[in-house]
């Protein structure tokens, strides 16, 4: 009698929960069940995890590295000459099927295969995931009566299935019809892996293009190309031109770069060029950096060439020339201006910053390298030869630097430990030299 | 040789129009009235200056006879001797055609008689333009020569300059070109790079620079050139200002590039012109030193109105020429039918499903459209010409710009529809339609693009209205109770619906009763347009310059209003004096007025800030997103996420 009440309770709970998660699993069993409740005939041979929860606990092998070799490790061992790629991974899956017709120990094998996927470079391959799910025996874990529906049927296998889906999700792989078909075959329509599948199917496509500034999935290996990509991402003006001021001497891109000639890649837009030409030569410009920029799992560092904001009295007011447009007046000779209720701008307190004239990414962050960049810039910006350039470099390339000093804060805050300040006033009078 | 040509030409003129000279002279002296304020500007205040537009301007019987006597031979020449197809294919107007044009005096139509020109009034110039436009290449060549090329000398030249240059230009011995556009400078005068520096002896300017897209650039002998010169300001500072020069090819250093390969008007000569150390005597400065900007603006503003009649002439030919109508109107024989069959004839002979094309409603609609557009632009053009012919040099630059915008867009639309009537045949080179389509495309672009002219129309009017409304708007902004209450009261009364009466209709009304409904529609539009302009000025003030979408609509409404006024005025006159087929005119006028009325209502509601029709914000956002990426950013319809 007591377990009948328990069943009723569980069904009630599950109904409420099903409503919350979008009625994907009406009447699905909840594992908040006393451990002494009877189990179905097709219970997993392994011990049921008694600490039950809605979210399945991540499988243990993922948490702590197993010291002992798992029994199927040798399936993934390769002949010395063989490469680790999709073909060899698929061969291993096939070997498992041949090696073990009854698919004994498939859960352990799947967990192992999931861990190995990255090594083989197939962690983003939907077909491989589908083949991996195909390792599960079909029809065996499907609940066949109401009690099996209520209680978690074959929990270990379901958790394993969820682990596969979880890894797909983490790698941004969107399941397809075949995945659905396999999951229905293996676990049935009302199972936890299927619930996970439905949610992934709902949300992953919607989030796939959520980033308006997508970073390419595979970043270029060449540091020059990587720098070009990073600079393009930072510069909003599409007219901006990327210039490679110096190619690295060393042919070995990925290895340690030749310290004597690191790469220097810069970007500058025509507007910035014009602004630099207008810059008052009596005011210095600053080379600052390095600042960090993350591109997926890579961090690159950049430097900027900037100037301080002009004091208000020196700012030129842009005036409309009298005889400008041959066809229609460029301004109306009226005393009144736009009304407040047609002012569409939000009332935002904007902190004005000084202009940035150029950005560069270099293989080294020392002054000698950056001076070469400035020399390169002078070819396209002759005005720069007349302007004193101050290098403000922080030695460490670790984390973000303190923000560059603004107007109200002319004194630079004391550099944190481990940073050496190289404030060198370098008068570059190219006209004299 | 040149003397001979001159003689031939003057003989031709004498033969064609003996009393013409005397007549134009006397007509100007006859009318005396105080200087007038232009009609279009008053529309911005919600008023119709009836005196300007009613009655429709007339020419006297004598003048009409003169025009018709002159038009006859010209039309005969154009229909019989000018082979537009050959001109288009060869990209050149044959020498003998040019010679004949010169002998007809068509190179000096608006040059005063004392300098050997025809001294035509604007109305007569417009009438001749109808005929000349039968070949677009010739029309453009002539327009570049006299509407802009030598216009500077007439408008701003000294007596010596006129005496020196105009006779030869009027005879066509010399051809003129107008050199303003540069690679970096279209309508932006500040970016003109050509420079003229005063030589050390102060007797010459040394001119350097390049000009592009100069019509007649390869054949012209006299150039009106705009270049920057250093001018000392009143406070002593030296500034770069634009100066206009008359440059002869013989001054040296003038070279022209090879003729451009164009989409249409292929017979006209367009090329680059380079000036390299050309020495221009100081006597050849046109207007004041540093006053070139005004000269350029005056030339450009004065040349536009004639496009209306020119396009109307072309459209009338496109529908089909009927000599019976022509003879009844003018009393003289017009030229024979053009060689290619025109659209009306085609539609009435081509059979499909045992019915003539002319019996299908969708074909009929196209003819109604062509007739309506031709009627409207004709009315607008001759109304404007009549206004310009009034004494006192009235400023009709807005009206002229409206005529240009309306007629160029109607031309493109109508020629396209005409081509459509012929279907596949129209697309073939055997028929003239594809050439006409190519030729008309330039009308939307040159003499100021239509976008720029819309800005001009709207801004000039808004400036006028803004000045007059200044005190009212200031009071409103300061929150003076009386003004605010008055405005609210007016709004309330307007929104409750009111009948607007600006005095066009009623007993002894200016508009004929058969057009009374249309006249009421015009009055209503004008009234609410005035209110809308006031609201716009209140909302945007001088920053309305930045609101181009708003100004485009203001210009569109104004063009419609002007068109409505013109057709009402013309149709009323036709009914009252009993011209042939005046019932047809009434029909056309009513169609256009109703059409324009609803267009105006729509535009007016779009100008309302909170109207659902107002999509400005969304439009701006879309273009911003597209231009940010510089590409079409939607995913392909076949794309998938999974």
mmCIF file of N, CA and C in Angstrom, chain A residues 275-364:
data_model
loop_
_atom_site.group_PDB
_atom_site.id
_atom_site.type_symbol
_atom_site.label_atom_id
_atom_site.label_comp_id
_atom_site.label_asym_id
_atom_site.label_seq_id
_atom_site.Cartn_x
_atom_site.Cartn_y
_atom_site.Cartn_z
ATOM 1 N N UNK A 275 43.575 61.893 -39.188
ATOM 2 C CA UNK A 275 43.627 62.466 -37.845
ATOM 3 C C UNK A 275 45.072 62.662 -37.403
ATOM 4 N N UNK A 276 45.922 61.710 -37.770
ATOM 5 C CA UNK A 276 47.333 61.821 -37.395
ATOM 6 C C UNK A 276 47.990 62.986 -38.138
ATOM 7 N N UNK A 277 47.563 63.173 -39.389
ATOM 8 C CA UNK A 277 48.138 64.291 -40.154
ATOM 9 C C UNK A 277 47.750 65.631 -39.538
ATOM 10 N N UNK A 278 46.559 65.676 -38.928
ATOM 11 C CA UNK A 278 46.104 66.924 -38.324
ATOM 12 C C UNK A 278 46.666 67.145 -36.934
ATOM 13 N N UNK A 279 47.343 66.111 -36.393
ATOM 14 C CA UNK A 279 47.763 66.188 -34.992
ATOM 15 C C UNK A 279 48.790 67.291 -34.798
ATOM 16 N N UNK A 280 48.619 67.991 -33.710
ATOM 17 C CA UNK A 280 49.532 69.076 -33.388
ATOM 18 C C UNK A 280 50.902 68.495 -32.994
ATOM 19 N N UNK A 281 51.961 68.806 -33.759
ATOM 20 C CA UNK A 281 53.266 68.161 -33.497
ATOM 21 C C UNK A 281 53.863 68.514 -32.138
ATOM 22 N N UNK A 282 53.375 69.541 -31.494
ATOM 23 C CA UNK A 282 53.966 69.874 -30.198
ATOM 24 C C UNK A 282 53.455 68.943 -29.102
ATOM 25 N N UNK A 283 52.436 68.176 -29.394
ATOM 26 C CA UNK A 283 51.928 67.244 -28.389
ATOM 27 C C UNK A 283 52.392 65.837 -28.735
ATOM 28 N N UNK A 284 52.901 65.122 -27.730
ATOM 29 C CA UNK A 284 53.437 63.787 -28.033
ATOM 30 C C UNK A 284 52.318 62.781 -28.301
ATOM 31 N N UNK A 285 52.687 61.722 -28.994
ATOM 32 C CA UNK A 285 51.793 60.576 -29.110
ATOM 33 C C UNK A 285 52.427 59.426 -28.339
ATOM 34 N N UNK A 286 51.611 58.494 -27.928
ATOM 35 C CA UNK A 286 52.092 57.430 -27.045
ATOM 36 C C UNK A 286 51.927 56.084 -27.716
ATOM 37 N N UNK A 287 52.947 55.239 -27.492
ATOM 38 C CA UNK A 287 52.801 53.831 -27.856
ATOM 39 C C UNK A 287 52.532 53.102 -26.552
ATOM 40 N N UNK A 288 51.424 52.455 -26.451
ATOM 41 C CA UNK A 288 51.053 51.801 -25.197
ATOM 42 C C UNK A 288 50.765 50.343 -25.428
ATOM 43 N N UNK A 289 50.989 49.571 -24.398
ATOM 44 C CA UNK A 289 50.691 48.155 -24.479
ATOM 45 C C UNK A 289 51.643 47.374 -23.602
ATOM 46 N N UNK A 290 51.668 46.118 -23.713
ATOM 47 C CA UNK A 290 50.749 45.310 -24.527
ATOM 48 C C UNK A 290 49.421 45.081 -23.822
ATOM 49 N N UNK A 291 48.390 45.080 -24.607
ATOM 50 C CA UNK A 291 47.068 44.701 -24.129
ATOM 51 C C UNK A 291 46.720 43.343 -24.735
ATOM 52 N N UNK A 292 45.910 42.617 -23.999
ATOM 53 C CA UNK A 292 45.653 41.257 -24.465
ATOM 54 C C UNK A 292 44.326 41.186 -25.197
ATOM 55 N N UNK A 293 44.257 40.253 -26.120
ATOM 56 C CA UNK A 293 43.026 39.991 -26.867
ATOM 57 C C UNK A 293 42.898 38.478 -26.983
ATOM 58 N N UNK A 294 41.771 37.980 -26.573
ATOM 59 C CA UNK A 294 41.557 36.529 -26.653
ATOM 60 C C UNK A 294 40.812 36.187 -27.914
ATOM 61 N N UNK A 295 41.374 35.228 -28.640
ATOM 62 C CA UNK A 295 40.686 34.670 -29.796
ATOM 63 C C UNK A 295 40.528 33.185 -29.503
ATOM 64 N N UNK A 296 39.337 32.769 -29.210
ATOM 65 C CA UNK A 296 39.081 31.404 -28.728
ATOM 66 C C UNK A 296 40.057 31.060 -27.597
ATOM 67 N N UNK A 297 40.938 30.089 -27.829
ATOM 68 C CA UNK A 297 41.814 29.709 -26.731
ATOM 69 C C UNK A 297 43.191 30.333 -26.852
ATOM 70 N N UNK A 298 43.313 31.313 -27.757
ATOM 71 C CA UNK A 298 44.626 31.929 -27.913
ATOM 72 C C UNK A 298 44.588 33.369 -27.443
ATOM 73 N N UNK A 299 45.664 33.776 -26.844
ATOM 74 C CA UNK A 299 45.756 35.160 -26.395
ATOM 75 C C UNK A 299 46.828 35.853 -27.218
ATOM 76 N N UNK A 300 46.458 36.978 -27.807
ATOM 77 C CA UNK A 300 47.453 37.756 -28.548
ATOM 78 C C UNK A 300 47.540 39.130 -27.892
ATOM 79 N N UNK A 301 48.651 39.796 -28.131
ATOM 80 C CA UNK A 301 48.877 41.095 -27.492
ATOM 81 C C UNK A 301 49.039 42.166 -28.540
ATOM 82 N N UNK A 302 48.519 43.347 -28.242
ATOM 83 C CA UNK A 302 48.602 44.419 -29.220
ATOM 84 C C UNK A 302 49.045 45.707 -28.550
ATOM 85 N N UNK A 303 49.497 46.619 -29.377
ATOM 86 C CA UNK A 303 49.916 47.943 -28.910
ATOM 87 C C UNK A 303 49.136 48.983 -29.673
ATOM 88 N N UNK A 304 48.925 50.109 -29.038
ATOM 89 C CA UNK A 304 48.217 51.177 -29.739
ATOM 90 C C UNK A 304 49.086 52.421 -29.787
ATOM 91 N N UNK A 305 48.844 53.198 -30.818
ATOM 92 C CA UNK A 305 49.456 54.525 -30.921
ATOM 93 C C UNK A 305 48.335 55.518 -30.676
ATOM 94 N N UNK A 306 48.468 56.291 -29.616
ATOM 95 C CA UNK A 306 47.348 57.173 -29.293
ATOM 96 C C UNK A 306 47.855 58.517 -28.824
ATOM 97 N N UNK A 307 46.930 59.444 -28.686
ATOM 98 C CA UNK A 307 47.277 60.757 -28.155
ATOM 99 C C UNK A 307 46.277 61.101 -27.072
ATOM 100 N N UNK A 308 46.643 62.078 -26.271
ATOM 101 C CA UNK A 308 45.704 62.538 -25.260
ATOM 102 C C UNK A 308 44.619 63.387 -25.913
ATOM 103 N N UNK A 309 43.507 63.432 -25.236
ATOM 104 C CA UNK A 309 42.420 64.277 -25.711
ATOM 105 C C UNK A 309 42.852 65.736 -25.637
ATOM 106 N N UNK A 310 42.517 66.469 -26.690
ATOM 107 C CA UNK A 310 42.883 67.885 -26.676
ATOM 108 C C UNK A 310 42.076 68.608 -25.607
ATOM 109 N N UNK A 311 42.666 69.564 -24.948
ATOM 110 C CA UNK A 311 41.860 70.384 -24.046
ATOM 111 C C UNK A 311 40.810 71.149 -24.842
ATOM 112 N N UNK A 312 39.678 71.420 -24.232
ATOM 113 C CA UNK A 312 38.539 71.976 -24.988
ATOM 114 C C UNK A 312 38.874 73.227 -25.771
ATOM 115 N N UNK A 313 39.792 74.045 -25.234
ATOM 116 C CA UNK A 313 40.041 75.308 -25.933
ATOM 117 C C UNK A 313 40.796 75.086 -27.240
ATOM 118 N N UNK A 314 41.471 73.937 -27.381
ATOM 119 C CA UNK A 314 42.228 73.713 -28.611
ATOM 120 C C UNK A 314 41.441 72.942 -29.653
ATOM 121 N N UNK A 315 40.316 72.382 -29.245
ATOM 122 C CA UNK A 315 39.542 71.603 -30.203
ATOM 123 C C UNK A 315 38.944 72.525 -31.253
ATOM 124 N N UNK A 316 39.136 72.099 -32.515
ATOM 125 C CA UNK A 316 38.612 72.921 -33.603
ATOM 126 C C UNK A 316 37.142 72.592 -33.800
ATOM 127 N N UNK A 317 36.385 73.627 -33.973
ATOM 128 C CA UNK A 317 34.969 73.422 -34.291
ATOM 129 C C UNK A 317 34.851 73.291 -35.807
ATOM 130 N N UNK A 318 34.215 72.212 -36.219
ATOM 131 C CA UNK A 318 34.071 71.986 -37.651
ATOM 132 C C UNK A 318 33.051 72.972 -38.196
ATOM 133 N N UNK A 319 33.484 73.768 -39.125
ATOM 134 C CA UNK A 319 32.550 74.769 -39.654
ATOM 135 C C UNK A 319 32.225 74.465 -41.103
ATOM 136 N N UNK A 320 31.032 74.841 -41.463
ATOM 137 C CA UNK A 320 30.571 74.585 -42.821
ATOM 138 C C UNK A 320 31.000 75.746 -43.695
ATOM 139 N N UNK A 321 31.805 75.462 -44.724
ATOM 140 C CA UNK A 321 32.238 76.556 -45.586
ATOM 141 C C UNK A 321 31.041 77.217 -46.256
ATOM 142 N N UNK A 322 31.238 78.460 -46.579
ATOM 143 C CA UNK A 322 30.126 79.245 -47.107
ATOM 144 C C UNK A 322 29.684 78.748 -48.480
ATOM 145 N N UNK A 323 30.627 78.592 -49.361
ATOM 146 C CA UNK A 323 30.296 78.184 -50.725
ATOM 147 C C UNK A 323 30.737 76.745 -50.900
ATOM 148 N N UNK A 324 29.836 75.860 -50.594
ATOM 149 C CA UNK A 324 30.245 74.463 -50.573
ATOM 150 C C UNK A 324 29.465 73.659 -51.588
ATOM 151 N N UNK A 325 28.138 73.690 -51.438
ATOM 152 C CA UNK A 325 27.311 72.844 -52.277
ATOM 153 C C UNK A 325 26.714 73.686 -53.396
ATOM 154 N N UNK A 326 26.946 73.215 -54.609
ATOM 155 C CA UNK A 326 26.486 73.988 -55.758
ATOM 156 C C UNK A 326 24.983 73.913 -55.942
ATOM 157 N N UNK A 327 24.346 72.928 -55.335
ATOM 158 C CA UNK A 327 22.953 72.689 -55.678
ATOM 159 C C UNK A 327 21.973 73.063 -54.570
ATOM 160 N N UNK A 328 22.310 72.784 -53.341
ATOM 161 C CA UNK A 328 21.346 73.137 -52.298
ATOM 162 C C UNK A 328 22.086 73.598 -51.049
ATOM 163 N N UNK A 329 21.432 74.381 -50.200
ATOM 164 C CA UNK A 329 22.114 74.896 -49.009
ATOM 165 C C UNK A 329 22.451 73.778 -48.033
ATOM 166 N N UNK A 330 23.622 73.838 -47.468
ATOM 167 C CA UNK A 330 24.033 72.798 -46.524
ATOM 168 C C UNK A 330 23.523 73.099 -45.124
ATOM 169 N N UNK A 331 23.123 74.308 -44.881
ATOM 170 C CA UNK A 331 22.554 74.623 -43.574
ATOM 171 C C UNK A 331 21.485 75.690 -43.758
ATOM 172 N N UNK A 332 20.530 75.644 -42.859
ATOM 173 C CA UNK A 332 19.460 76.619 -42.941
ATOM 174 C C UNK A 332 19.778 77.770 -42.010
ATOM 175 N N UNK A 333 19.428 78.936 -42.454
ATOM 176 C CA UNK A 333 19.685 80.130 -41.667
ATOM 177 C C UNK A 333 18.472 80.370 -40.762
ATOM 178 N N UNK A 334 18.350 79.522 -39.758
ATOM 179 C CA UNK A 334 17.230 79.644 -38.821
ATOM 180 C C UNK A 334 17.795 79.695 -37.412
ATOM 181 N N UNK A 335 17.013 80.274 -36.526
ATOM 182 C CA UNK A 335 17.529 80.435 -35.166
ATOM 183 C C UNK A 335 17.209 79.250 -34.276
ATOM 184 N N UNK A 336 16.208 78.486 -34.650
ATOM 185 C CA UNK A 336 15.791 77.438 -33.738
ATOM 186 C C UNK A 336 16.271 76.084 -34.227
ATOM 187 N N UNK A 337 16.415 75.199 -33.278
ATOM 188 C CA UNK A 337 16.985 73.903 -33.583
ATOM 189 C C UNK A 337 15.988 72.808 -33.223
ATOM 190 N N UNK A 338 16.480 71.613 -33.143
ATOM 191 C CA UNK A 338 15.639 70.441 -32.897
ATOM 192 C C UNK A 338 14.960 70.506 -31.535
ATOM 193 N N UNK A 339 13.710 70.095 -31.498
ATOM 194 C CA UNK A 339 13.007 70.089 -30.223
ATOM 195 C C UNK A 339 13.446 68.906 -29.386
ATOM 196 N N UNK A 340 13.169 69.026 -28.120
ATOM 197 C CA UNK A 340 13.592 67.966 -27.200
ATOM 198 C C UNK A 340 12.891 66.661 -27.523
ATOM 199 N N UNK A 341 11.646 66.732 -27.987
ATOM 200 C CA UNK A 341 10.934 65.476 -28.203
ATOM 201 C C UNK A 341 11.283 64.826 -29.539
ATOM 202 N N UNK A 342 12.174 65.453 -30.267
ATOM 203 C CA UNK A 342 12.680 64.766 -31.448
ATOM 204 C C UNK A 342 14.159 64.457 -31.329
ATOM 205 N N UNK A 343 14.638 64.544 -30.123
ATOM 206 C CA UNK A 343 16.026 64.192 -29.868
ATOM 207 C C UNK A 343 16.058 62.711 -29.550
ATOM 208 N N UNK A 344 16.477 61.918 -30.532
ATOM 209 C CA UNK A 344 16.378 60.476 -30.348
ATOM 210 C C UNK A 344 17.518 59.904 -29.516
ATOM 211 N N UNK A 345 18.525 60.718 -29.269
ATOM 212 C CA UNK A 345 19.692 60.187 -28.558
ATOM 213 C C UNK A 345 19.342 59.957 -27.091
ATOM 214 N N UNK A 346 19.833 58.855 -26.583
ATOM 215 C CA UNK A 346 19.703 58.639 -25.147
ATOM 216 C C UNK A 346 20.621 59.600 -24.419
ATOM 217 N N UNK A 347 20.251 59.896 -23.206
ATOM 218 C CA UNK A 347 21.095 60.780 -22.418
ATOM 219 C C UNK A 347 22.198 59.947 -21.779
ATOM 220 N N UNK A 348 23.309 59.898 -22.439
ATOM 221 C CA UNK A 348 24.405 59.062 -21.952
ATOM 222 C C UNK A 348 25.563 59.975 -21.600
ATOM 223 N N UNK A 349 26.173 59.721 -20.474
ATOM 224 C CA UNK A 349 27.395 60.443 -20.137
ATOM 225 C C UNK A 349 28.536 59.758 -20.858
ATOM 226 N N UNK A 350 29.063 60.412 -21.833
ATOM 227 C CA UNK A 350 30.134 59.794 -22.590
ATOM 228 C C UNK A 350 31.460 60.357 -22.118
ATOM 229 N N UNK A 351 32.378 59.454 -21.839
ATOM 230 C CA UNK A 351 33.718 59.884 -21.487
ATOM 231 C C UNK A 351 34.497 59.973 -22.784
ATOM 232 N N UNK A 352 34.907 61.153 -23.109
ATOM 233 C CA UNK A 352 35.648 61.298 -24.353
ATOM 234 C C UNK A 352 37.070 60.831 -24.159
ATOM 235 N N UNK A 353 37.551 60.147 -25.161
ATOM 236 C CA UNK A 353 38.915 59.649 -25.087
ATOM 237 C C UNK A 353 39.724 60.271 -26.202
ATOM 238 N N UNK A 354 41.014 60.211 -26.014
ATOM 239 C CA UNK A 354 41.886 60.729 -27.061
ATOM 240 C C UNK A 354 41.846 59.818 -28.267
ATOM 241 N N UNK A 355 42.308 60.314 -29.400
ATOM 242 C CA UNK A 355 42.254 59.501 -30.620
ATOM 243 C C UNK A 355 43.271 58.368 -30.595
ATOM 244 N N UNK A 356 42.915 57.274 -31.222
ATOM 245 C CA UNK A 356 43.852 56.175 -31.451
ATOM 246 C C UNK A 356 44.217 56.220 -32.920
ATOM 247 N N UNK A 357 45.500 56.239 -33.210
ATOM 248 C CA UNK A 357 45.923 56.443 -34.592
ATOM 249 C C UNK A 357 46.242 55.147 -35.313
ATOM 250 N N UNK A 358 46.655 54.129 -34.569
ATOM 251 C CA UNK A 358 47.000 52.873 -35.232
ATOM 252 C C UNK A 358 47.096 51.781 -34.176
ATOM 253 N N UNK A 359 46.975 50.550 -34.613
ATOM 254 C CA UNK A 359 47.131 49.400 -33.725
ATOM 255 C C UNK A 359 48.150 48.473 -34.375
ATOM 256 N N UNK A 360 48.923 47.811 -33.544
ATOM 257 C CA UNK A 360 49.823 46.822 -34.136
ATOM 258 C C UNK A 360 49.914 45.603 -33.245
ATOM 259 N N UNK A 361 50.296 44.501 -33.853
ATOM 260 C CA UNK A 361 50.610 43.290 -33.110
ATOM 261 C C UNK A 361 51.999 42.878 -33.537
ATOM 262 N N UNK A 362 52.832 42.620 -32.545
ATOM 263 C CA UNK A 362 54.216 42.284 -32.858
ATOM 264 C C UNK A 362 54.597 41.022 -32.105
ATOM 265 N N UNK A 363 55.622 40.380 -32.617
ATOM 266 C CA UNK A 363 56.088 39.158 -31.985
ATOM 267 C C UNK A 363 56.806 39.432 -30.682
ATOM 268 N N UNK A 364 57.349 40.622 -30.546
ATOM 269 C CA UNK A 364 58.031 40.979 -29.315
ATOM 270 C C UNK A 364 57.465 42.296 -28.822
#
